[in-house]
Coordinates of C-alpha atoms and ligand atoms in Angstrom, one line a residue:
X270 CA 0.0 0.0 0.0
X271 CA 1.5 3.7 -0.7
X272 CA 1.5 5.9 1.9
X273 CA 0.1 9.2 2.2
X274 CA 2.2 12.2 3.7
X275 CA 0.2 14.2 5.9
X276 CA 0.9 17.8 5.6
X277 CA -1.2 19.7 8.5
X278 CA -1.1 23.8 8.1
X279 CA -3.5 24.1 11.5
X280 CA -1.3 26.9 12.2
X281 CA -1.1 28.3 8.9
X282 CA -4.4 28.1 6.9
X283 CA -5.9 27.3 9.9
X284 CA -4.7 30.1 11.9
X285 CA -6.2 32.8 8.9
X286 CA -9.6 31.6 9.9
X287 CA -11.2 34.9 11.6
X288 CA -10.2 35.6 15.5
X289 CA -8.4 32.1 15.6
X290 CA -5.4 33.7 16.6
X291 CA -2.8 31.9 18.9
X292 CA 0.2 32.9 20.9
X293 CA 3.3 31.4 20.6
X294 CA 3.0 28.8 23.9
X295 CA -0.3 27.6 22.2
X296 CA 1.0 27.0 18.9
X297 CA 4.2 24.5 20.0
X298 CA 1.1 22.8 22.8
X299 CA -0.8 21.9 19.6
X300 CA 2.5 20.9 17.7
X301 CA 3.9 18.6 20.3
X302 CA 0.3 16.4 19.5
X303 CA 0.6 16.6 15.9
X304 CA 4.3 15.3 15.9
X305 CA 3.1 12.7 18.8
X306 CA 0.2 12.1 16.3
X307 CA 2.6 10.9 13.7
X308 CA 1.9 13.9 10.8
X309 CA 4.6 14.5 8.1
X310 CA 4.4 17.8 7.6
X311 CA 3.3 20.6 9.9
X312 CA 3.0 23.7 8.1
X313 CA 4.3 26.7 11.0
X314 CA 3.4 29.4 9.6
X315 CA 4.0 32.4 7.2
X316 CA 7.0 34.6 8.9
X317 CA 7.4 37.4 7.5
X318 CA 3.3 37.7 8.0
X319 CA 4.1 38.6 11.9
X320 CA 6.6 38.4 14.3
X321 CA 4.7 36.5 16.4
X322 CA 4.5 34.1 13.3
X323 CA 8.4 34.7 12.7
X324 CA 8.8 33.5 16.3
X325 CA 6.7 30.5 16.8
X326 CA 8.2 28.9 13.7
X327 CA 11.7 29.6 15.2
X328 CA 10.3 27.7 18.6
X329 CA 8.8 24.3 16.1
X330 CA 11.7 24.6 14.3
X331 CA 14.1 24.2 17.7
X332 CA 11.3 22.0 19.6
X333 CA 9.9 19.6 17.1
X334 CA 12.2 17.0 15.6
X335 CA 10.2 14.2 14.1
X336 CA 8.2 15.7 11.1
X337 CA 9.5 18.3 8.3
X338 CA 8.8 21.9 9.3
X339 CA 7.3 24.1 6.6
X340 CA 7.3 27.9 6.7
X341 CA 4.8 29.7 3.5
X342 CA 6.3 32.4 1.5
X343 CA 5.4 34.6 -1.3
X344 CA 7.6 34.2 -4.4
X345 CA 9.7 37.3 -3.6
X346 CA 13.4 36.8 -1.7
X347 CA 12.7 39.3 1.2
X348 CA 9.8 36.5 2.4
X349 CA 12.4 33.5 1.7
X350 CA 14.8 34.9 3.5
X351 CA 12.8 35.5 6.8
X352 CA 11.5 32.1 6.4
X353 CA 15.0 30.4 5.6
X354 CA 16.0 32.0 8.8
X355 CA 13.1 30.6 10.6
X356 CA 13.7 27.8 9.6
X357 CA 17.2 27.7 10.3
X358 CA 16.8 25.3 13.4
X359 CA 14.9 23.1 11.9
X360 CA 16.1 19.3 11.8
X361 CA 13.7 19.1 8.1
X362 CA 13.0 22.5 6.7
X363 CA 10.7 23.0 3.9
X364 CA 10.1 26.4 2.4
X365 CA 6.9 26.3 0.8
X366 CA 7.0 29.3 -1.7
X367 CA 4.8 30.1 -5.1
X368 CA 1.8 32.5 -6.4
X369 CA -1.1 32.6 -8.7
X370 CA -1.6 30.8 -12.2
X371 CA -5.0 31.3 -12.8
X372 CA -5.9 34.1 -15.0
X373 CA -7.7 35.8 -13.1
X374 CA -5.1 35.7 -9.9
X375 CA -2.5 36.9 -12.7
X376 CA -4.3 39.4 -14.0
X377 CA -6.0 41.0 -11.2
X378 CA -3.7 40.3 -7.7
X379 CA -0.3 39.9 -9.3
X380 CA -0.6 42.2 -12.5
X381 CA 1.7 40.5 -14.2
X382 CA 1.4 38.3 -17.6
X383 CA 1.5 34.7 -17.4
X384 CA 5.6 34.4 -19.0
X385 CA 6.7 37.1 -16.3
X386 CA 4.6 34.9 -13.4
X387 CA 6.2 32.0 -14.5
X388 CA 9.7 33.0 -14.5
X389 CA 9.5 34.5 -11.0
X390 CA 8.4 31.3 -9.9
X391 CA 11.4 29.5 -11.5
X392 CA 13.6 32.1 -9.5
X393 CA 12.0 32.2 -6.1
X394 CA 12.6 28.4 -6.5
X395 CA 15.9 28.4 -8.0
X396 CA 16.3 31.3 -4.7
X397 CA 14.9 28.7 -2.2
X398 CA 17.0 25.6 -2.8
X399 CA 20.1 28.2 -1.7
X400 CA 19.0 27.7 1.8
X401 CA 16.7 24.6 1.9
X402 CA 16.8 21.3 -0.2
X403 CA 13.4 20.8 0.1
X404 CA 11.4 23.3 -1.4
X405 CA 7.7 23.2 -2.3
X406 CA 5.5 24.9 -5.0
X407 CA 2.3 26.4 -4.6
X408 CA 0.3 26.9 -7.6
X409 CA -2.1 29.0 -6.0
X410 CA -6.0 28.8 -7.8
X411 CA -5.1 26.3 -9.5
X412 CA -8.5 24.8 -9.6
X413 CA -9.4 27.7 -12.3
X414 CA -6.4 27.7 -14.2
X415 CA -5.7 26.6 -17.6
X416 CA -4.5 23.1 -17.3
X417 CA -2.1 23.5 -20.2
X418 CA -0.7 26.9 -18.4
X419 CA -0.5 25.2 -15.4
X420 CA 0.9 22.1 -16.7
X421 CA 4.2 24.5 -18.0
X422 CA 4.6 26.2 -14.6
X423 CA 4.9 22.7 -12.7
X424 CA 7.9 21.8 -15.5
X425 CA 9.6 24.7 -15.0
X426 CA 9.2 24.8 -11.5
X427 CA 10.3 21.1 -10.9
X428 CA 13.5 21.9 -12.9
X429 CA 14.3 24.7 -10.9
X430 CA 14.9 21.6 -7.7
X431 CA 10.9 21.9 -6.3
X432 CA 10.7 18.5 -4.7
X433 CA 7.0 18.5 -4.2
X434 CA 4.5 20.6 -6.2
X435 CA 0.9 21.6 -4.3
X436 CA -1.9 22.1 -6.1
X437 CA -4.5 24.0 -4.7
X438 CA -8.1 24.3 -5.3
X439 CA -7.8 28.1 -3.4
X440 CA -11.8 29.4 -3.7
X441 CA -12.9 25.5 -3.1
X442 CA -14.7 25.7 -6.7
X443 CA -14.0 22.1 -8.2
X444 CA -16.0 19.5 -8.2
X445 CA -14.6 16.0 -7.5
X446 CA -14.6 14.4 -11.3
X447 CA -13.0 17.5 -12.3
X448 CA -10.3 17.8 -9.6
X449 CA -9.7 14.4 -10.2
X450 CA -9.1 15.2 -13.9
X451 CA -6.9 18.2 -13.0
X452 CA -4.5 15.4 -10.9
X453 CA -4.9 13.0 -13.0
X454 CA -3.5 15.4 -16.6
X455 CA -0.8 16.5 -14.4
X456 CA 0.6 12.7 -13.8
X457 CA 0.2 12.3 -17.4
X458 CA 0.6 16.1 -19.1
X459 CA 4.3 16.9 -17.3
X460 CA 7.1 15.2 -18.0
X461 CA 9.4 15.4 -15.2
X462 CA 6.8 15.2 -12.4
X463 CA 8.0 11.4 -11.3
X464 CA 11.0 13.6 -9.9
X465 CA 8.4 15.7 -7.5
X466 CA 5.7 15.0 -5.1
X467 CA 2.2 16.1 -6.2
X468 CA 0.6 17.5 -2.8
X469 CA -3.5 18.9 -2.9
X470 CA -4.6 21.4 -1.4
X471 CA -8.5 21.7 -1.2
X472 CA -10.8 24.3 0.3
X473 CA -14.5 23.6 1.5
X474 CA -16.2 26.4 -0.3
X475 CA -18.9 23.8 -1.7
X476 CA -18.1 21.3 0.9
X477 CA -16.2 19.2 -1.3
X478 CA -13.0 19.7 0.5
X479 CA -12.6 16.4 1.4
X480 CA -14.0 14.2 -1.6
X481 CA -11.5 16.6 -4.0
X482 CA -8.8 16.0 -1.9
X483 CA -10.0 11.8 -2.0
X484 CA -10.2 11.7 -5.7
X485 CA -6.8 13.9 -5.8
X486 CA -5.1 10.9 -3.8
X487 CA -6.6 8.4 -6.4
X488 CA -5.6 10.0 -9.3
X489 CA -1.8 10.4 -8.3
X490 CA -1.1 12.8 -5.6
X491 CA 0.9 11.5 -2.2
X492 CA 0.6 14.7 -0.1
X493 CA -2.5 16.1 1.2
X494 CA -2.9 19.0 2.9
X495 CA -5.6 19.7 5.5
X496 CA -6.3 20.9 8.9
X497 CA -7.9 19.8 12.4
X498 CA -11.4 20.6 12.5
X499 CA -11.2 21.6 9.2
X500 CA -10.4 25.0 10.3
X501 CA -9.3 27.6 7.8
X502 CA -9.8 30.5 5.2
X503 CA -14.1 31.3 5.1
X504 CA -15.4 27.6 4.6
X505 CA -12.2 26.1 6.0
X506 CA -9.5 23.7 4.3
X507 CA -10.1 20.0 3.7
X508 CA -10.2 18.3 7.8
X509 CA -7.4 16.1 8.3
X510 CA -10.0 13.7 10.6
X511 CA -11.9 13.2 7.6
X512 CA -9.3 12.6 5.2
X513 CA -7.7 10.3 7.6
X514 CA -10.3 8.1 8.8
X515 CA -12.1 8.2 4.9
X516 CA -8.4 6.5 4.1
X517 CA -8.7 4.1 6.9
X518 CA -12.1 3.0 6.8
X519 CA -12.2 2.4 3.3
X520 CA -9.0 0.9 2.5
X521 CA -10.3 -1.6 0.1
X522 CA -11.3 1.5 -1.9
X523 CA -8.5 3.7 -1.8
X524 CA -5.4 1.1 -0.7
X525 CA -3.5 3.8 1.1
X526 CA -2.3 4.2 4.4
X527 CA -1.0 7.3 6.7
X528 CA 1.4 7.3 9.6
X529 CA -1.7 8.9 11.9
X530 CA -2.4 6.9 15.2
X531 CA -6.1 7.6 15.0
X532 CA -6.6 7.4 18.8
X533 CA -5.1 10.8 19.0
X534 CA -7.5 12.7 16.4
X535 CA -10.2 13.4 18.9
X536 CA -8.0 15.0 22.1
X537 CA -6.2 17.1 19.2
X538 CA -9.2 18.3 18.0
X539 CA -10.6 19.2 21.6
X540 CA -7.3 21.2 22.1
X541 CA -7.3 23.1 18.9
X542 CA -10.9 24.0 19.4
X543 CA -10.1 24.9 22.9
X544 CA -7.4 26.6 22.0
X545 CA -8.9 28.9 19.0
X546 CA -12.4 29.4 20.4
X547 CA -13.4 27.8 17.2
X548 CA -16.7 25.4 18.7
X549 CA -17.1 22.4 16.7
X550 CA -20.6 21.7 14.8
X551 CA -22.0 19.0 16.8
X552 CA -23.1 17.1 13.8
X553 CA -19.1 17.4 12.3
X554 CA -18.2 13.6 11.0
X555 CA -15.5 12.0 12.9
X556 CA -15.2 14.8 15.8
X557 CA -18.5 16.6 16.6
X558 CA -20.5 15.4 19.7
X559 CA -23.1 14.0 17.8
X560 CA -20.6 12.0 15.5
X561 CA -20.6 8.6 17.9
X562 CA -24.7 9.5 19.1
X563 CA -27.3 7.4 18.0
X564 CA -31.1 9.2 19.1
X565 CA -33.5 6.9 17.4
X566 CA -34.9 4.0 19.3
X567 CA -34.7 1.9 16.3
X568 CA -30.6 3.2 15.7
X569 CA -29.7 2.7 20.0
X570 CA -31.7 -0.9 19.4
X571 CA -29.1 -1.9 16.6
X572 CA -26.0 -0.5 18.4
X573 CA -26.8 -2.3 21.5
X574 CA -27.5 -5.8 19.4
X575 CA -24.1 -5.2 17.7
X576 CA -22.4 -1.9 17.3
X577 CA -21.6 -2.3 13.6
X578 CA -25.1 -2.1 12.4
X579 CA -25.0 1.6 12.4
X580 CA -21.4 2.5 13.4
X581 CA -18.9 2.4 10.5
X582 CA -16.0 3.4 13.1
X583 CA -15.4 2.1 16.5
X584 CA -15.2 6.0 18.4
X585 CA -12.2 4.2 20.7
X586 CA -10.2 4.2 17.2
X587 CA -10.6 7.9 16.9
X588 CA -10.1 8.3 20.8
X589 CA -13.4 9.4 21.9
X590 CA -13.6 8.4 25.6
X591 CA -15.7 6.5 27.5
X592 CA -18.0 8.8 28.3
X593 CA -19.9 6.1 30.9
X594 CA -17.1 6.5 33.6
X595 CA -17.9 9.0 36.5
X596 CA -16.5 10.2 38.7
X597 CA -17.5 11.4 41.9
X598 CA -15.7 13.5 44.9
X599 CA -15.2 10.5 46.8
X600 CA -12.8 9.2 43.9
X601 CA -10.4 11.5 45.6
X602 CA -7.2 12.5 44.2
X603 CA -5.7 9.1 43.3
X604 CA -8.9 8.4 41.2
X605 CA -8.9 11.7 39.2
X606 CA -5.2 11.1 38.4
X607 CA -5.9 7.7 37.5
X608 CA -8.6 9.1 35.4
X609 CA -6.8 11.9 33.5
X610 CA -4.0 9.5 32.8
X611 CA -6.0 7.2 30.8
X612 CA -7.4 10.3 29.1
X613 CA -4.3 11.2 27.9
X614 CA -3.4 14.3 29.9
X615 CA 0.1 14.9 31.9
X616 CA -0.5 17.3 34.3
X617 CA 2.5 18.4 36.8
X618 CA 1.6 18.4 40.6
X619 CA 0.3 22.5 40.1
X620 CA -1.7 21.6 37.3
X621 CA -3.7 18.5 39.0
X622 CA -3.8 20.4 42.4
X623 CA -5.7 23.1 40.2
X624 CA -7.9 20.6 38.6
X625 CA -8.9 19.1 41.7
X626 CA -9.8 21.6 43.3
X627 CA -11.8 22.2 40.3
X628 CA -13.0 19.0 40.4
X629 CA -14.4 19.0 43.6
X630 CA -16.6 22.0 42.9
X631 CA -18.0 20.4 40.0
X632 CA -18.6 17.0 41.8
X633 CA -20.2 18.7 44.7
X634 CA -22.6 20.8 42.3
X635 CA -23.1 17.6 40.3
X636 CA -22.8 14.8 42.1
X637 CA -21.5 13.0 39.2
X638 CA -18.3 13.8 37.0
X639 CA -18.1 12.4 33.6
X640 CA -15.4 12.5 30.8
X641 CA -16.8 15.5 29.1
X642 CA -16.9 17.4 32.5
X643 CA -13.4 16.5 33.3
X644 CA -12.2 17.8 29.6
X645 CA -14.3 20.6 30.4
X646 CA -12.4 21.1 33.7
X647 CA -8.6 20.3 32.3
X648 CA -9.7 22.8 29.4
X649 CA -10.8 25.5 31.6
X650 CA -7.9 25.1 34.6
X651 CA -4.5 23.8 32.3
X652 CA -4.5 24.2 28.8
X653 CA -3.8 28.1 29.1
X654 CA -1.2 29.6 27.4
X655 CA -0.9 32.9 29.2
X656 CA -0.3 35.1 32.6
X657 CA -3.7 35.9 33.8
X658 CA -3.5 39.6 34.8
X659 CA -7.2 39.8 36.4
X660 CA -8.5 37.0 38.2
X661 CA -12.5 36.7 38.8
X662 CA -13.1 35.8 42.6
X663 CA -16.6 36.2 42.9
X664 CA -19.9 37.1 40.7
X665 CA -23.3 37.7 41.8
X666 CA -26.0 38.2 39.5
X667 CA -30.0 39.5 39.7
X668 CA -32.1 39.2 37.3
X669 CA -35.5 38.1 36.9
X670 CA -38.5 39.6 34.5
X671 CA -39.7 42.6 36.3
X672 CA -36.0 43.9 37.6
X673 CA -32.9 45.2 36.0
X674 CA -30.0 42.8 35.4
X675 CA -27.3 43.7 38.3
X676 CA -23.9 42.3 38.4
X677 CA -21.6 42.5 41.4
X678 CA -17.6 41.3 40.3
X679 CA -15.0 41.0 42.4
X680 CA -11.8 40.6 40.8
X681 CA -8.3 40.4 42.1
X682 CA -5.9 42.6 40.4
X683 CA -1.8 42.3 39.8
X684 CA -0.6 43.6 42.5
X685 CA -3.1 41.4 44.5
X686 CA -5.5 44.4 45.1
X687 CA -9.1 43.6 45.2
X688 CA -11.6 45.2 43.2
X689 CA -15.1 45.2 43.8
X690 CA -17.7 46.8 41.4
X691 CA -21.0 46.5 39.8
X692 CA -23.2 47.7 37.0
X693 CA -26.9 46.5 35.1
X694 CA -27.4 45.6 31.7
X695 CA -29.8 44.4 29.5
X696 CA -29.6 40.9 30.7
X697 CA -27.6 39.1 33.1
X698 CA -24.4 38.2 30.7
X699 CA -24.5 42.2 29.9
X700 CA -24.7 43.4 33.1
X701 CA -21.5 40.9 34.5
X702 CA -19.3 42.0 31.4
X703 CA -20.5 45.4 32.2
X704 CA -19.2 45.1 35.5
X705 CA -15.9 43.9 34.5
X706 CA -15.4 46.4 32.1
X707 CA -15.6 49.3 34.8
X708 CA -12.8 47.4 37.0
X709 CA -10.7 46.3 34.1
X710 CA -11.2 49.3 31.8
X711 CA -10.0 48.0 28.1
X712 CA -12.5 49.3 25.9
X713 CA -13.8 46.4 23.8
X714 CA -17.1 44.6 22.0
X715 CA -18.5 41.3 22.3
X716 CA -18.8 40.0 19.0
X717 CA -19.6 36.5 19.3
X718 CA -20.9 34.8 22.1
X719 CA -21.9 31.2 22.3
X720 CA -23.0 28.0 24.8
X721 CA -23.1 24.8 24.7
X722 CA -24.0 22.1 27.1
X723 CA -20.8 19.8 28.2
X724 CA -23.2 17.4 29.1
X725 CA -27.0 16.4 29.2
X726 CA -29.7 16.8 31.9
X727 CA -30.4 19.7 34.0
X728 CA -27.3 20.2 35.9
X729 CA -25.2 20.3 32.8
X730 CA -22.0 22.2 32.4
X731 CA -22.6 24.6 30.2
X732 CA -18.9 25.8 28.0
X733 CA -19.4 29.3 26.7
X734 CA -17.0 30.7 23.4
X735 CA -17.2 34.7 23.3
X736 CA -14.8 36.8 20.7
X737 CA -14.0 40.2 21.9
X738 CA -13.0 43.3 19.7
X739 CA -10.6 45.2 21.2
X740 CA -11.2 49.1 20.3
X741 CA -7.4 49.5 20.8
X742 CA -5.5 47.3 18.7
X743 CA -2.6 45.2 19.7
X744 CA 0.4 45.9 17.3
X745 CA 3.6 44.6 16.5
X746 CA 5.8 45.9 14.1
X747 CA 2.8 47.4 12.0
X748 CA 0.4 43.9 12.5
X749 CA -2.7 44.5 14.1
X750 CA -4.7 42.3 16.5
X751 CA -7.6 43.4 17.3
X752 CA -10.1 40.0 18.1
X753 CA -9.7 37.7 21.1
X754 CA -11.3 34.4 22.2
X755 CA -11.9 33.4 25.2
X756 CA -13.9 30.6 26.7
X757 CA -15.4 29.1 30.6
X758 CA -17.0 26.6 32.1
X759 CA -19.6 26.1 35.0
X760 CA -22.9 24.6 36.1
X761 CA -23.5 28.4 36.3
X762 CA -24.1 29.6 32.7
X763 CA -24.0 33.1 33.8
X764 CA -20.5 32.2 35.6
X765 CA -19.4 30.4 32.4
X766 CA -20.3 33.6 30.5
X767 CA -18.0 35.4 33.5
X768 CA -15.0 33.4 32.9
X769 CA -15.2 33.6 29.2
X770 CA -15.2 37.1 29.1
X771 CA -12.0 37.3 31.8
X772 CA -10.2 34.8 29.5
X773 CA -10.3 37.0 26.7
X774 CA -9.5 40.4 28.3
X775 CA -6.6 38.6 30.1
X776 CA -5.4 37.3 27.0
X777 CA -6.0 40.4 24.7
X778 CA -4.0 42.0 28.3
X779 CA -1.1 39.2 27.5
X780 CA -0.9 39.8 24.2
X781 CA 0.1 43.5 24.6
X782 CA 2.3 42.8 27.2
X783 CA 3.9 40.6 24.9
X784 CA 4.2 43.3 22.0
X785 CA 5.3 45.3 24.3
X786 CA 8.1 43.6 25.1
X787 CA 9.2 42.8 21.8
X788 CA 8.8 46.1 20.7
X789 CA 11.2 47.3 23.8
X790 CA 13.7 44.2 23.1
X791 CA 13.7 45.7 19.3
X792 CA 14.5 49.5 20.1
Ligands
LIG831 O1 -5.3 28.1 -0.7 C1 -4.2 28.3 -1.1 O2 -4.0 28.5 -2.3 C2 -3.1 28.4 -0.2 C3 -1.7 28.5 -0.7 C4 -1.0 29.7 -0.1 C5 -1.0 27.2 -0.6 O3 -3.3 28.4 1.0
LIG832 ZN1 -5.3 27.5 1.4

């Protein structure tokens, strides 16, 4: 069977989906599972885009040494040399470099003809393999290019040393039988390409991201390139769950393999999600809640007689846990350990002191602590990236149909003073972030707010996702930040709500501390 390389750009595509921006300490937390997962390629970023995106691919390049790191450039030598020097660390570097070839890309972004686009692709190649050996080619829209146009660039560009050539359907516009096609006249239409790998690259425009990038595989190309969640540019990129596990579960049809250990897909996706504020559908194949769920009586019937009859995956292969095992606070300490071991998570003695103490709130709300509570809890007390600056001791809210939404906050500042303040709004969640605003004081708007329940029945958690726009922007070296995610946790929606909105000021606060300091380091 030929195996498939894996190229993930999570943090590249992935990271240009709106407000998805990470910091530096989140990006090498979601690397370290990729590499763990077993991916080829991860795509780092675009450095010259940021400093922030100059410096996390610096940090992968040092930290991760089992998969080839890949930094995107324009064709132009001022973006290949940032990126070669990103790179420089690297134990694999790939500089993945290239522009338009459609027509309309030429005529209208790069204003250029297609002979002078060609021939500056040939030299920010030729420019490339002076730092790199590996260099790959992007011929960006190529999905509405002319084939025999395109067919000429991959020649020349394969000449000039690219040693795998990416095809990318950019504005997700192909159809399957035609992407195919496209793949399969490049195998046959350009002469040299047994000395290059062909790569796709699909977006999810039409929601064929996946079946293009399936039907690419089958007519000749060994690299695919996706993301977790599917995360990306508008509609996304092609989602490397989907991709994986459509290989795997229909190996008689496809006859490839990947070097993914499936039982990690799930606990990466949780962490990106986490991690970008980007909530996943529940009805998302492979990874949304509802993926492994069977409602009908008729469906739960069958599953129970013999799982197969309407599961086509076993959810242990993709690492869904056991959702069945509770918890409850008389597990004690040992018992949560033992718990979040065989979930996967390492926490240091601070950590699980946090999540206990966490735990035991939950349980004596509850009762009852299942999986989903305790990834709920691990989400909310260890997987963040950043100094909290404000800390939320206390919120007390009134509300009801006939009186005006009050909030009370108290909030502990950094120099450990205590602030205590309170203010109405036009409902509850208004009146607490209204409240925190007038101790805080960084003017902003909620722009997205959304809950979800953890789990089912009346005394659910309830996870709440909020994106804040900061009226103040957070800039480094001329790059602007302006949205933040941030995201809590309780039985409490109104405290979930709370926590949200502290996560995001504290990390739109981190972030310009962080600029700040790099701007300072720089003068
Ligand atoms: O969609 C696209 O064309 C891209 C390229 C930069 C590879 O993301
Ligand atoms: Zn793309």
């Amino acid at each position: 069977m030929d195996r498939i390389m894996i190229f993930d750009t999570t943090l590249r595509d992935g990271e240009q989906s709106p407000g998805a921006a990470l910091n530096v300490d989140e990006k090498i937390e979601i690397t370290h599972l990729l590499e763990q997962m077993g991916v080829d390629i991860i795509e780092a970023g675009f450095p010259i885009s940021s400093p922030g995106d100059f410096r996390a691919v610096q940090r992968i390049s040092r930290e991760i040494r089992d998969c080839v790191i890949c930094g995107l450039t324009r064709a132009n030598q001022k973006d290949i040399d940032v990126a070669a020097e990103a790179l420089q660390r690297a134990a694999r570097p790939r500089i993945h470099t290239g522009l338009g070839v459609s027509d309309v890309h030429i005529k209208y972004k790069l204003r250029t003809t297609r002979e002078k686009a060609l021939e500056q692709g040939v030299e920010a190649v030729k420019y490339a393999k002076r730092f790199v050996e590996d260099v790959q080619y992007y011929a960006e829209d190529a999905g509405r290019a002319d084939p025999e146009y395109l067919y000429r660039v991959l020649e020349a560009v394969i000449d000039a040393g690219a040693t795998v050539v990416n095809i990318p359907d950019t504005t997700g516009y192909t159809t399957p039988q035609e992407w195919g096609a496209l793949i399969r006249g490049i195998t046959e239409n350009v002469p040299n390409i047994h000395k290059a790998t062909i790569s796709v690259h699909c977006h999810n425009d039409l929601g064929m991201a996946t079946a293009n990038s399936l039907t690419g595989i089958a007519n000749g190309a060994r690299q695919v390139e996706c993301t977790i969640n599917g995360i990306g540019e508008r509609a996304g990129n092609a989602s490397l769950e989907e991709i994986v596990m459509a290989l795997h579960t229909r190996r008689d049809v496809f006859g490839m393999t990947t070097g993914i250990n499936t039982r990690l897909i799930y606990p990466t996706s949780r962490l990106v999600s986490n991690l970008t504020g980007i909530v996943v559908q529940p009805n998302k194949a492979i990874v949304g809640a509802n993926a492994f769920a069977h409602s009908s009586g008729i469906h739960q019937d069958g599953v129970l007689k013999e799982r197969t009859t309407y599961e086509i995956i076993n959810p242990r292969e993709v690492g869904v846990p056991d959702s069945e095992i509770i918890l409850s606070a008389r597990s004690g300490r040992h018992g949560l350990r033992h718990r979040l071991t065989e979930l996967g998570y390492t926490l240091d003695d601070g950590q699980f002191e946090k999540a206990y103490q966490r735990f035991l709130e939950v349980a004596d709300k509850k009762k009852t602590v299942d999986t989903r509570d305790l990834e709920a809890i691990v989400a909310d007390e260890v997987q963040v990236f950043f100094d909290e600056t404000y800390h939320l001791e206390h919120v007390q809210v009134s509300c009801g149909d006939h009186s005006i939404p009050t909030a009370t906050v108290r909030i502990r500042g950094p120099d450990g003073q205590v602030f205590c303040d309170a203010d109405h709004g036009t409902g509850p969640v208004d009146a607490v972030c209204r409240a925190i605003n007038r101790v805080i004081g960084e003017p902003n708007e909620l722009i997205e707010f959304s809950i979800q329940a953890v789990t089912e029945g009346i005394d659910a958690v309830g996870r709440v996702t909020i994106r804040i726009e900061a009226d103040d922007p957070v800039s480094e070296n001329g790059v602007e930040r302006r949205v933040f995610s941030g995201r809590g946790a309780d039985t409490d929606i109104v405290v979930a709500s709370a926590k949200a909105y502290m996560f995001a000021l504290n990390r739109l606060l981190a972030a310009r501390r962080e600029a700040a300091l790099q701007q300072g380091g720089q003068g």
